[in-house]
GROMACS .gro file of C-alpha atoms in nm:
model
  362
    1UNK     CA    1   0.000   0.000   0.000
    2UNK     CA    2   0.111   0.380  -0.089
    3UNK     CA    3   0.144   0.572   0.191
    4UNK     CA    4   0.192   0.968   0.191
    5UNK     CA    5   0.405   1.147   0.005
    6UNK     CA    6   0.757   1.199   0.191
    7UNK     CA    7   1.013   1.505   0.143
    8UNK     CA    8   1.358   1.419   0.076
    9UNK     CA    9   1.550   1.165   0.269
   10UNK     CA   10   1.821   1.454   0.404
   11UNK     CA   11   1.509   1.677   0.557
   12UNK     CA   12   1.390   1.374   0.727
   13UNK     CA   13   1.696   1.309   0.937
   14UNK     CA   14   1.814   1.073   0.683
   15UNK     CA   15   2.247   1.092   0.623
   16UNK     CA   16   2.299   1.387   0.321
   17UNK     CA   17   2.297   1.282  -0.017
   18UNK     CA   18   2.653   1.154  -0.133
   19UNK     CA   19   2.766   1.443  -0.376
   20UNK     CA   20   2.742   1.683  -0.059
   21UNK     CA   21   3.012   1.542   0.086
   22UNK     CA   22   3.220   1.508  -0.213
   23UNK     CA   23   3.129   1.918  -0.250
   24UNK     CA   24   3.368   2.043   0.033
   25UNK     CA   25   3.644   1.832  -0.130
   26UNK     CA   26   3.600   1.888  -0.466
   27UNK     CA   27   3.575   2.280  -0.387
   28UNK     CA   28   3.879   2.264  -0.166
   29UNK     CA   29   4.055   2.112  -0.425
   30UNK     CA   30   3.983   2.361  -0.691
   31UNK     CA   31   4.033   2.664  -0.473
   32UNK     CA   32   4.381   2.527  -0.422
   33UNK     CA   33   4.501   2.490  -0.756
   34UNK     CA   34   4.309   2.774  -0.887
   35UNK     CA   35   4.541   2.994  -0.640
   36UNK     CA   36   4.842   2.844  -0.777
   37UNK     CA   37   4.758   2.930  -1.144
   38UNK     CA   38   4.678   3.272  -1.076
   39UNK     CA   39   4.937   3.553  -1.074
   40UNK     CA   40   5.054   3.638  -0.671
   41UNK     CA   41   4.833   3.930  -0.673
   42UNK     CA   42   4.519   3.788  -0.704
   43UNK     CA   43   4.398   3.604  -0.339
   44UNK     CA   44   4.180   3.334  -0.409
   45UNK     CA   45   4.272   3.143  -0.047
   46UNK     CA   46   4.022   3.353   0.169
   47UNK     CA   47   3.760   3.166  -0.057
   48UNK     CA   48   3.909   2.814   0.173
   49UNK     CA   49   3.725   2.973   0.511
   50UNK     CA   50   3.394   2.929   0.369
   51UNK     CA   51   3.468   2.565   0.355
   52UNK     CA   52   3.441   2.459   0.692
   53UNK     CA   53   3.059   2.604   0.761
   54UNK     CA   54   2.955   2.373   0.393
   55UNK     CA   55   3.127   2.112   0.571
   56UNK     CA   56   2.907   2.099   0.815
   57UNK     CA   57   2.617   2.048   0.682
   58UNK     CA   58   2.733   1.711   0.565
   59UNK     CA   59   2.995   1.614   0.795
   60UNK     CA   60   2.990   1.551   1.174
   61UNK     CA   61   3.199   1.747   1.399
   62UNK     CA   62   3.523   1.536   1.354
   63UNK     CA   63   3.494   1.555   1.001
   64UNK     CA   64   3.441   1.925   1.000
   65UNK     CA   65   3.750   1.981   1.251
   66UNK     CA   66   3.960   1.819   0.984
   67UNK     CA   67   3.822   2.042   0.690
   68UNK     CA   68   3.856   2.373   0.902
   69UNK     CA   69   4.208   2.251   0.997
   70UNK     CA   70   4.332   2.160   0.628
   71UNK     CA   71   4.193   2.539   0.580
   72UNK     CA   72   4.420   2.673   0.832
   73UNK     CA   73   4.721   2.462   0.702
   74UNK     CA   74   4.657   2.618   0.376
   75UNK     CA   75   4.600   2.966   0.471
   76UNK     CA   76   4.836   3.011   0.758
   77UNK     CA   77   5.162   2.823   0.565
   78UNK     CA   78   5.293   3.068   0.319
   79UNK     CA   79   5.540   2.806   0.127
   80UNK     CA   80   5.185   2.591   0.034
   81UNK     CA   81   5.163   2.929  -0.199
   82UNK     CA   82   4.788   2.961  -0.110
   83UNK     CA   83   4.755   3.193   0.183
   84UNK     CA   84   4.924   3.426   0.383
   85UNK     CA   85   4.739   3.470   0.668
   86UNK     CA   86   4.902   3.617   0.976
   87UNK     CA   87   4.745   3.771   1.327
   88UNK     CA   88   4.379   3.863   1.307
   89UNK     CA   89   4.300   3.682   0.971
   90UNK     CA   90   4.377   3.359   1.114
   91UNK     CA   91   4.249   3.431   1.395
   92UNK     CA   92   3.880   3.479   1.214
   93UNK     CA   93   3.957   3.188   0.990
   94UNK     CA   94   4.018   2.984   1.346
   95UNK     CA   95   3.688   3.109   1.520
   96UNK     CA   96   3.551   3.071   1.172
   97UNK     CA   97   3.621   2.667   1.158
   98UNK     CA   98   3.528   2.613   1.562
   99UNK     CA   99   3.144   2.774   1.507
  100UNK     CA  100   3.130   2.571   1.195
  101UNK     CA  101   3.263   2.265   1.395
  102UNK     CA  102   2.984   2.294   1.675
  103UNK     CA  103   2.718   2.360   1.406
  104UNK     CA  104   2.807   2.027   1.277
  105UNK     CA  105   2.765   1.856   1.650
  106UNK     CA  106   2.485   2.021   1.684
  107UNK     CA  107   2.298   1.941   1.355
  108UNK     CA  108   2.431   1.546   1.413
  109UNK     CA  109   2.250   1.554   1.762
  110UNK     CA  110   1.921   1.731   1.590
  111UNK     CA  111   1.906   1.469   1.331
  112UNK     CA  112   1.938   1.216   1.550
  113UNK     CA  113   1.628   1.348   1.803
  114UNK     CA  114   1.455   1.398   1.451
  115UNK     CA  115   1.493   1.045   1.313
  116UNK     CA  116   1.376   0.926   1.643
  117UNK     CA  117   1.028   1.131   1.653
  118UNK     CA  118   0.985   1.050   1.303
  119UNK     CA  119   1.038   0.705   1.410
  120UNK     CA  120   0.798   0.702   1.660
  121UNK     CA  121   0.534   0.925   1.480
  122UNK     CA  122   0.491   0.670   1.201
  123UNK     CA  123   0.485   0.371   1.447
  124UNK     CA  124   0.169   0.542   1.603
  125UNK     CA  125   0.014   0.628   1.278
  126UNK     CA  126   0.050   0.339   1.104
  127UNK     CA  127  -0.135   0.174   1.411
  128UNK     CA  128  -0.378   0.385   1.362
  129UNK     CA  129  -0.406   0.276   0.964
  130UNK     CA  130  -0.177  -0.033   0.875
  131UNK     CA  131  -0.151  -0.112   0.522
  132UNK     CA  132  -0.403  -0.352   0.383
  133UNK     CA  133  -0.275  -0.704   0.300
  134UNK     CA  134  -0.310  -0.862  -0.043
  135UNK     CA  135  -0.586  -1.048   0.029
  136UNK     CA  136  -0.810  -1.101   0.329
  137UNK     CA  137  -1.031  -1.384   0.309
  138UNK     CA  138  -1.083  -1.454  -0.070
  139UNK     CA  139  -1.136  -1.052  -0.133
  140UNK     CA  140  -0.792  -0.971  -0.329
  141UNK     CA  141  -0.748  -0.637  -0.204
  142UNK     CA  142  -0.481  -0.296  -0.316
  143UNK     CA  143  -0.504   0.081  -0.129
  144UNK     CA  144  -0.346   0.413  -0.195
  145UNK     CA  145  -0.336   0.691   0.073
  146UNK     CA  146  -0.197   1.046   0.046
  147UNK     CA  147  -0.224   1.249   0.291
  148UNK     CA  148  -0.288   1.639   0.250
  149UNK     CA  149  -0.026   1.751   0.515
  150UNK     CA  150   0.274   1.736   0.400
  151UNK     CA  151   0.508   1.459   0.603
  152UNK     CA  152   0.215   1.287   0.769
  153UNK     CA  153   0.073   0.941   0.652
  154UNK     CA  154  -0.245   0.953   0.801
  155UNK     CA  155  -0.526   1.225   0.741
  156UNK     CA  156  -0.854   1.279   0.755
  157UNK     CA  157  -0.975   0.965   0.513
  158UNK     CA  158  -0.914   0.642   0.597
  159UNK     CA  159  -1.007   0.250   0.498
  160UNK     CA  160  -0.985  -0.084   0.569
  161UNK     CA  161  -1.064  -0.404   0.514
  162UNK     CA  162  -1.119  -0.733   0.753
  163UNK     CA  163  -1.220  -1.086   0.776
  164UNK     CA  164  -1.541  -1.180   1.021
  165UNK     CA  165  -1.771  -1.382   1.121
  166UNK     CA  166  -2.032  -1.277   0.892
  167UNK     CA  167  -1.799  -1.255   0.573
  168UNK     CA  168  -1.482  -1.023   0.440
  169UNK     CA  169  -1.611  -0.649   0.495
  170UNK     CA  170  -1.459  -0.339   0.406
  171UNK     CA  171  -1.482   0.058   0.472
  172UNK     CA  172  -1.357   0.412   0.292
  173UNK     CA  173  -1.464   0.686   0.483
  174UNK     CA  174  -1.423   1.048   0.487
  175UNK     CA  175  -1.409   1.248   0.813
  176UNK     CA  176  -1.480   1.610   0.825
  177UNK     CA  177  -1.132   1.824   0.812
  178UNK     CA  178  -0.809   1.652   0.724
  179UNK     CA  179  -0.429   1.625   0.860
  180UNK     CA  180  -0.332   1.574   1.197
  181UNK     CA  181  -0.664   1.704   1.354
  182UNK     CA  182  -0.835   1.432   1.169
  183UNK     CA  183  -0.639   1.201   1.317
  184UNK     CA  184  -0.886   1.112   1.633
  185UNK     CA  185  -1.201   1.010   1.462
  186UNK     CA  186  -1.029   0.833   1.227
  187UNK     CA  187  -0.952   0.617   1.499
  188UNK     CA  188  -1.235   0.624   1.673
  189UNK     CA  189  -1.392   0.476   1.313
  190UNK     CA  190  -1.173   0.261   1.228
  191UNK     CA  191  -1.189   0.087   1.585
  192UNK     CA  192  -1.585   0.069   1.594
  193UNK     CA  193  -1.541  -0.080   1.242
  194UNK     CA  194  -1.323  -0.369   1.350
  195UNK     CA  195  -1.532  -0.435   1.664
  196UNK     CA  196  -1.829  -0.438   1.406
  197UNK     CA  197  -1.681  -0.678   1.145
  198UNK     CA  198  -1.676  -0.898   1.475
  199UNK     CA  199  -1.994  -0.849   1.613
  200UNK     CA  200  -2.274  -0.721   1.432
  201UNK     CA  201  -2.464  -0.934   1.231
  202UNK     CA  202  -2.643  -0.697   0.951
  203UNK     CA  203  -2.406  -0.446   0.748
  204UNK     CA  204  -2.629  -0.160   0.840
  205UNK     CA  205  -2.562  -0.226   1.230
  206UNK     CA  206  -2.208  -0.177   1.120
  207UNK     CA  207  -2.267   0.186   1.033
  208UNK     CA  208  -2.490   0.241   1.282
  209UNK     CA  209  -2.233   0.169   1.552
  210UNK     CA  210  -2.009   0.414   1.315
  211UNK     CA  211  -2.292   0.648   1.371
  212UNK     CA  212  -2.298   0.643   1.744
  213UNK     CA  213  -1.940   0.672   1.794
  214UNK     CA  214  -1.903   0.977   1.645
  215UNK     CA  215  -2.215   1.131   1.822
  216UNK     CA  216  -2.083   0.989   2.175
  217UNK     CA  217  -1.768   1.181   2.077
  218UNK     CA  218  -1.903   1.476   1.999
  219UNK     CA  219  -2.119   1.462   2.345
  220UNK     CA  220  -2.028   1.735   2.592
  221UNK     CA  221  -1.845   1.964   2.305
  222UNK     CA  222  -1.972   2.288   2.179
  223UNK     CA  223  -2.047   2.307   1.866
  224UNK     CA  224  -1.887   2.019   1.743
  225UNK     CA  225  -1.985   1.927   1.424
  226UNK     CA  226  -1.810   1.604   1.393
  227UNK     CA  227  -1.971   1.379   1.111
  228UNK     CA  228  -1.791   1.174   0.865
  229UNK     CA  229  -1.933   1.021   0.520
  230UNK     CA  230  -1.827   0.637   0.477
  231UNK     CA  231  -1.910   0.309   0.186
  232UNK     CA  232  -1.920  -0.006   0.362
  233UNK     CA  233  -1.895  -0.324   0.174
  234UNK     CA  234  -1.930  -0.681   0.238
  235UNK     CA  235  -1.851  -1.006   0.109
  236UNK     CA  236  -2.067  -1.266   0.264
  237UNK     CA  237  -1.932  -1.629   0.236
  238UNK     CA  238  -2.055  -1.848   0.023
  239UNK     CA  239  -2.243  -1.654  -0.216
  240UNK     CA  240  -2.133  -1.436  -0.519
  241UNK     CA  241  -2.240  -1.097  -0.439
  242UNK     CA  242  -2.127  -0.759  -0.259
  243UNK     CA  243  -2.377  -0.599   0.022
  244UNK     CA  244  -2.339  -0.172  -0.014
  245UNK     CA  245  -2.420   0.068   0.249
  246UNK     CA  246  -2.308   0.397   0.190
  247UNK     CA  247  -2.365   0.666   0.458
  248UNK     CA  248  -2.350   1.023   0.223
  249UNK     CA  249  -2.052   0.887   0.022
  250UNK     CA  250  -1.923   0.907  -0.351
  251UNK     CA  251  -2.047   0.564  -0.485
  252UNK     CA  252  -1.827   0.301  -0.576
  253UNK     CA  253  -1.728   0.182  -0.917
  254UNK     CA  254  -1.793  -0.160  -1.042
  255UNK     CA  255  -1.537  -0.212  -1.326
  256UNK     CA  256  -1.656  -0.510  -1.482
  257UNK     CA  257  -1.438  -0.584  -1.834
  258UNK     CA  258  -1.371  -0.254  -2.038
  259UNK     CA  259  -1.681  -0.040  -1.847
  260UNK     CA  260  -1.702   0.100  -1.548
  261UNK     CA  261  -2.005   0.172  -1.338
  262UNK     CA  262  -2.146   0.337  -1.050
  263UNK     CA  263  -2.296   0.101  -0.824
  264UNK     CA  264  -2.660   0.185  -0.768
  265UNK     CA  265  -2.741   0.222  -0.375
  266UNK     CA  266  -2.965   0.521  -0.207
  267UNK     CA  267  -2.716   0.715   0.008
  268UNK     CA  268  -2.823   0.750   0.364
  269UNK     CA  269  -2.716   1.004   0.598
  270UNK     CA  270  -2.375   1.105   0.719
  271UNK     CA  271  -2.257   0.924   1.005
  272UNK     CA  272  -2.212   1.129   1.355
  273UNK     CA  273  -2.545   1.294   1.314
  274UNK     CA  274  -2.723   1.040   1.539
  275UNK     CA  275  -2.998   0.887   1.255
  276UNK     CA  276  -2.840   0.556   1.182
  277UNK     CA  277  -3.133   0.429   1.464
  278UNK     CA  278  -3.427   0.639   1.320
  279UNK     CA  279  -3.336   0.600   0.963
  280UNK     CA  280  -3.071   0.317   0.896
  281UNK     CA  281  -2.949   0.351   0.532
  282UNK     CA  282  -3.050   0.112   0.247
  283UNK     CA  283  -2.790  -0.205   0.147
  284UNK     CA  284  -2.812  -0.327  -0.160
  285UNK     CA  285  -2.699  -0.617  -0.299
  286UNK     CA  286  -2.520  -0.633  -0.641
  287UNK     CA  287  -2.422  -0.948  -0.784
  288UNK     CA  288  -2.042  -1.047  -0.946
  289UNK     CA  289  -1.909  -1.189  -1.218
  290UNK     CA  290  -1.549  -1.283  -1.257
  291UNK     CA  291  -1.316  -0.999  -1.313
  292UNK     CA  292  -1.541  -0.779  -1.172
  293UNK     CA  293  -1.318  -0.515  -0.942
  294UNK     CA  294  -1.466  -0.292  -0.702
  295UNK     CA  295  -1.284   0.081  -0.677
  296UNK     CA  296  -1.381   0.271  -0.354
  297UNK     CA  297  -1.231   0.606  -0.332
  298UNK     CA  298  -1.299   0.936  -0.119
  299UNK     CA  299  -1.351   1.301  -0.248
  300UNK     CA  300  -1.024   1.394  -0.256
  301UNK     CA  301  -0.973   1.173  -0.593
  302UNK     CA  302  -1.291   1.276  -0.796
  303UNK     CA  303  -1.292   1.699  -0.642
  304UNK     CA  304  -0.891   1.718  -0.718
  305UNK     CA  305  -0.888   1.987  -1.038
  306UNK     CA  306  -0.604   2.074  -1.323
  307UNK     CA  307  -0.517   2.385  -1.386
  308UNK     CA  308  -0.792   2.500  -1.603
  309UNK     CA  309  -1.043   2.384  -1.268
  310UNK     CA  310  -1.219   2.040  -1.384
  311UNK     CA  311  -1.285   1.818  -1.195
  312UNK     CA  312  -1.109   1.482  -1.239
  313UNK     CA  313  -1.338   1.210  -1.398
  314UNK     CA  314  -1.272   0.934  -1.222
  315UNK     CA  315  -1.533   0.711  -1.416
  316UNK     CA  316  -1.441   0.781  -1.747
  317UNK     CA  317  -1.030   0.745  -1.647
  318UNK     CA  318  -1.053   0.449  -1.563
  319UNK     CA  319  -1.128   0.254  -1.867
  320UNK     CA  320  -0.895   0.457  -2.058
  321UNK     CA  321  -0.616   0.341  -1.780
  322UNK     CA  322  -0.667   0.024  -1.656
  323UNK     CA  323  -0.724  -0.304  -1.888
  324UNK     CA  324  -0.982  -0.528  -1.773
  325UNK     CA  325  -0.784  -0.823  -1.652
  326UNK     CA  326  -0.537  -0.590  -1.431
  327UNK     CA  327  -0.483  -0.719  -1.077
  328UNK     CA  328  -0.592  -0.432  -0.824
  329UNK     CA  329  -0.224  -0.302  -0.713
  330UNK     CA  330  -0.255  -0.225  -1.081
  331UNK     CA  331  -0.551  -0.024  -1.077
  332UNK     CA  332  -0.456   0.139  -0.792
  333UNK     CA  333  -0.108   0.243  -0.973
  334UNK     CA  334  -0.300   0.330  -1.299
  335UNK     CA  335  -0.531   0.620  -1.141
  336UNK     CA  336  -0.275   0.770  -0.919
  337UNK     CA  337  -0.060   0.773  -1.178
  338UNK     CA  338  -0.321   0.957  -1.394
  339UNK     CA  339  -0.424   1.178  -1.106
  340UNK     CA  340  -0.085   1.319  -1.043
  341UNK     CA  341  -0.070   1.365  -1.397
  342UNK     CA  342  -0.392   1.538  -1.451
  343UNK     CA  343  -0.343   1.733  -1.141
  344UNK     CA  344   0.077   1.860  -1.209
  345UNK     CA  345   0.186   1.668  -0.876
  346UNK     CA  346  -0.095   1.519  -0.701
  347UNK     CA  347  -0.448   1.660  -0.521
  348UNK     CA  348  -0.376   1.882  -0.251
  349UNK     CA  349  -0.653   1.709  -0.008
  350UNK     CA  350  -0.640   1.396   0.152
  351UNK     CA  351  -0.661   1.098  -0.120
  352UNK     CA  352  -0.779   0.712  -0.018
  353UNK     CA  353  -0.859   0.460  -0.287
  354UNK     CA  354  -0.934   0.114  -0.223
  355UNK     CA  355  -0.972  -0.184  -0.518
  356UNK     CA  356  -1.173  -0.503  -0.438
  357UNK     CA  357  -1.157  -0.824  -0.636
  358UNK     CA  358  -1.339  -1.153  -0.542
  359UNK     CA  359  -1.320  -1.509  -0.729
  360UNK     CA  360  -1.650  -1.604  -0.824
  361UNK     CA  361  -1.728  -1.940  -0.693
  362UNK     CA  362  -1.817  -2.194  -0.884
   0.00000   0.00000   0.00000
């Protein structure tokens, strides 16, 4: 499964990129025999003491020290014929080197601390949302999720899918907001979900505990508008059809050889506003064939706009990008590809697409 989009390994803690530490050399290098070919009255040395401080941002302090001392080797010995530094010049090319050499300990101790949190942030979001296996049950099953803010991995969408009791079911919802402050329902969903798939019998209890977990979280704060739209799905065993609630969600698509369709179910109302009990939402049942896929997605994919402000069409994408016997991790490649593509980098909301597959029994 995708996960979000990362920066560069460097601004995540990770060790530089090779070529900057080959830069301090190869500029040392130059500097020095650049000097040498130039007539005595041109001084091309003082260029060495901004060599330690590049160093740094590359090299620990050790390897630093070394750079700011090869600088004052080359400035401060007059027969190397590349500096003459004497008294207060060397003196500022000294202090020069030392601030650049704590910099570097400094920026070795920050990385470290960084790779650390980092470490520990995506341990406790990926709890939160682990990637989706292969296959659970005999559902063959491929996800995508970008999140809006950049560095994070989980937003405000989320999905999953699980084995039960009562069959294979899965969910894409949609929670209001997105990023980091998104984070808590999400996991207040996804756990009422999984206690669900284990104990409720009908796919419309399912939502309906959804329902009530967001309004007992929104209990006792003002004016807190929590709600969340969500598609669940389920595979029941034995039999070759999907069950579809969807609770104020974009429909699914049922790609089923070069066509793909929106599968027909009345949308009920969004979940946290305490009417799952009063007025549970429809399920309908739609039978499959084999090599029928199922593509769930959330509004991120079908509101994200190029620059001229369309809208992208999911539906009529897909049969242009996928080819009817393609596996789901290939689907799933196909529209992101096509979305980053249509968009010039990517949607700038949070983006969750889930493909189903079953084997038709016999």
């Amino acid at each position: 499964m995708r996960r979000g989009r990362q920066e560069p390994g460097w601004l995540r803690g990770a060790p530089p990129p090779r070529w900057t530490r080959f830069a301090p050399v190869v500029a040392l290098v130059v500097l020095v025999f650049a000097q040498r070919a130039t007539p005595g009255t041109v001084e091309l040395g003082f260029f060495l003491a901004a060599l330690p401080p590049v160093a740094a941002f590359s090299y620990g302090a050790t390897g630093t020290a070394v750079f700011a001392a090869a600088v004052l080797v080359l400035l401060g010995v007059p027969a190397l014929g590349v500096g003459n530094a004497r008294g207060t010049d060397l003196a500022t090319v000294a202090t020069v080197g030392l601030l650049s050499v704590v910099i570097a300990w400094v920026r070795r101790r920050r990385d470290a601390q960084l790779v650390s949190v980092r470490t520990v942030a995506e341990a406790a979001q990926l709890a939160v949302l682990p990637p989706v296996p292969e296959q659970v049950g005999r559902v063959r099953c491929s996800g995508l999720y970008r999140a809006a803010q950049r560095g994070t991995l989980v937003g405000g969408d989320l999905y999953d899918v699980r084995a039960g009791p009562y069959g294979v079911r899965a969910v894409v919802g949609d929670v209001q907001g997105h990023g980091l402050a998104a984070v808590g329902t999400v996991a207040s969903l996804l756990g009422a979900f999984r206690e669900g798939v284990l104990d409720d019998a009908e796919l419309g209890a399912v939502a309906a505990r959804l329902d009530r977990r967001l309004v007992e979280d929104s209990a006792g704060v003002e004016h807190a508008e929590l709600f969340a739209t969500a598609l669940l799905l389920e595979f029941p065993p034995g039999r070759n059809l999907v069950r579809v609630v969807s609770c104020g969600h974009p429909p699914a698509l049922l790609l089923r050889g070069p066509t793909a369709e929106e599968v027909a179910v009345e949308p009920g109302a969004p979940l946290g506003l305490g009417l799952a009990g009063v007025a549970p939402p429809a399920v309908a049942d739609v039978q499959v064939r084999p090599g029928d896929r199922l593509l769930l997605h959330t509004d991120g994919v079908t509101e994200a706009r190029d620059a001229a402000g369309y809208f992208y069409p999911l539906r009529g994408r897909v049969p242009v990008v996928c080819l009817p016997g393609d596996p789901p991790a290939a689907v799933v490649a196909a529209v992101w590809r096509d979305l980053e593509a249509f968009t010039g980098g990517g949607p700038r909301d949070d983006v969750a697409v889930l493909v189903l597959s079953v084997p038709v029994l016999p």
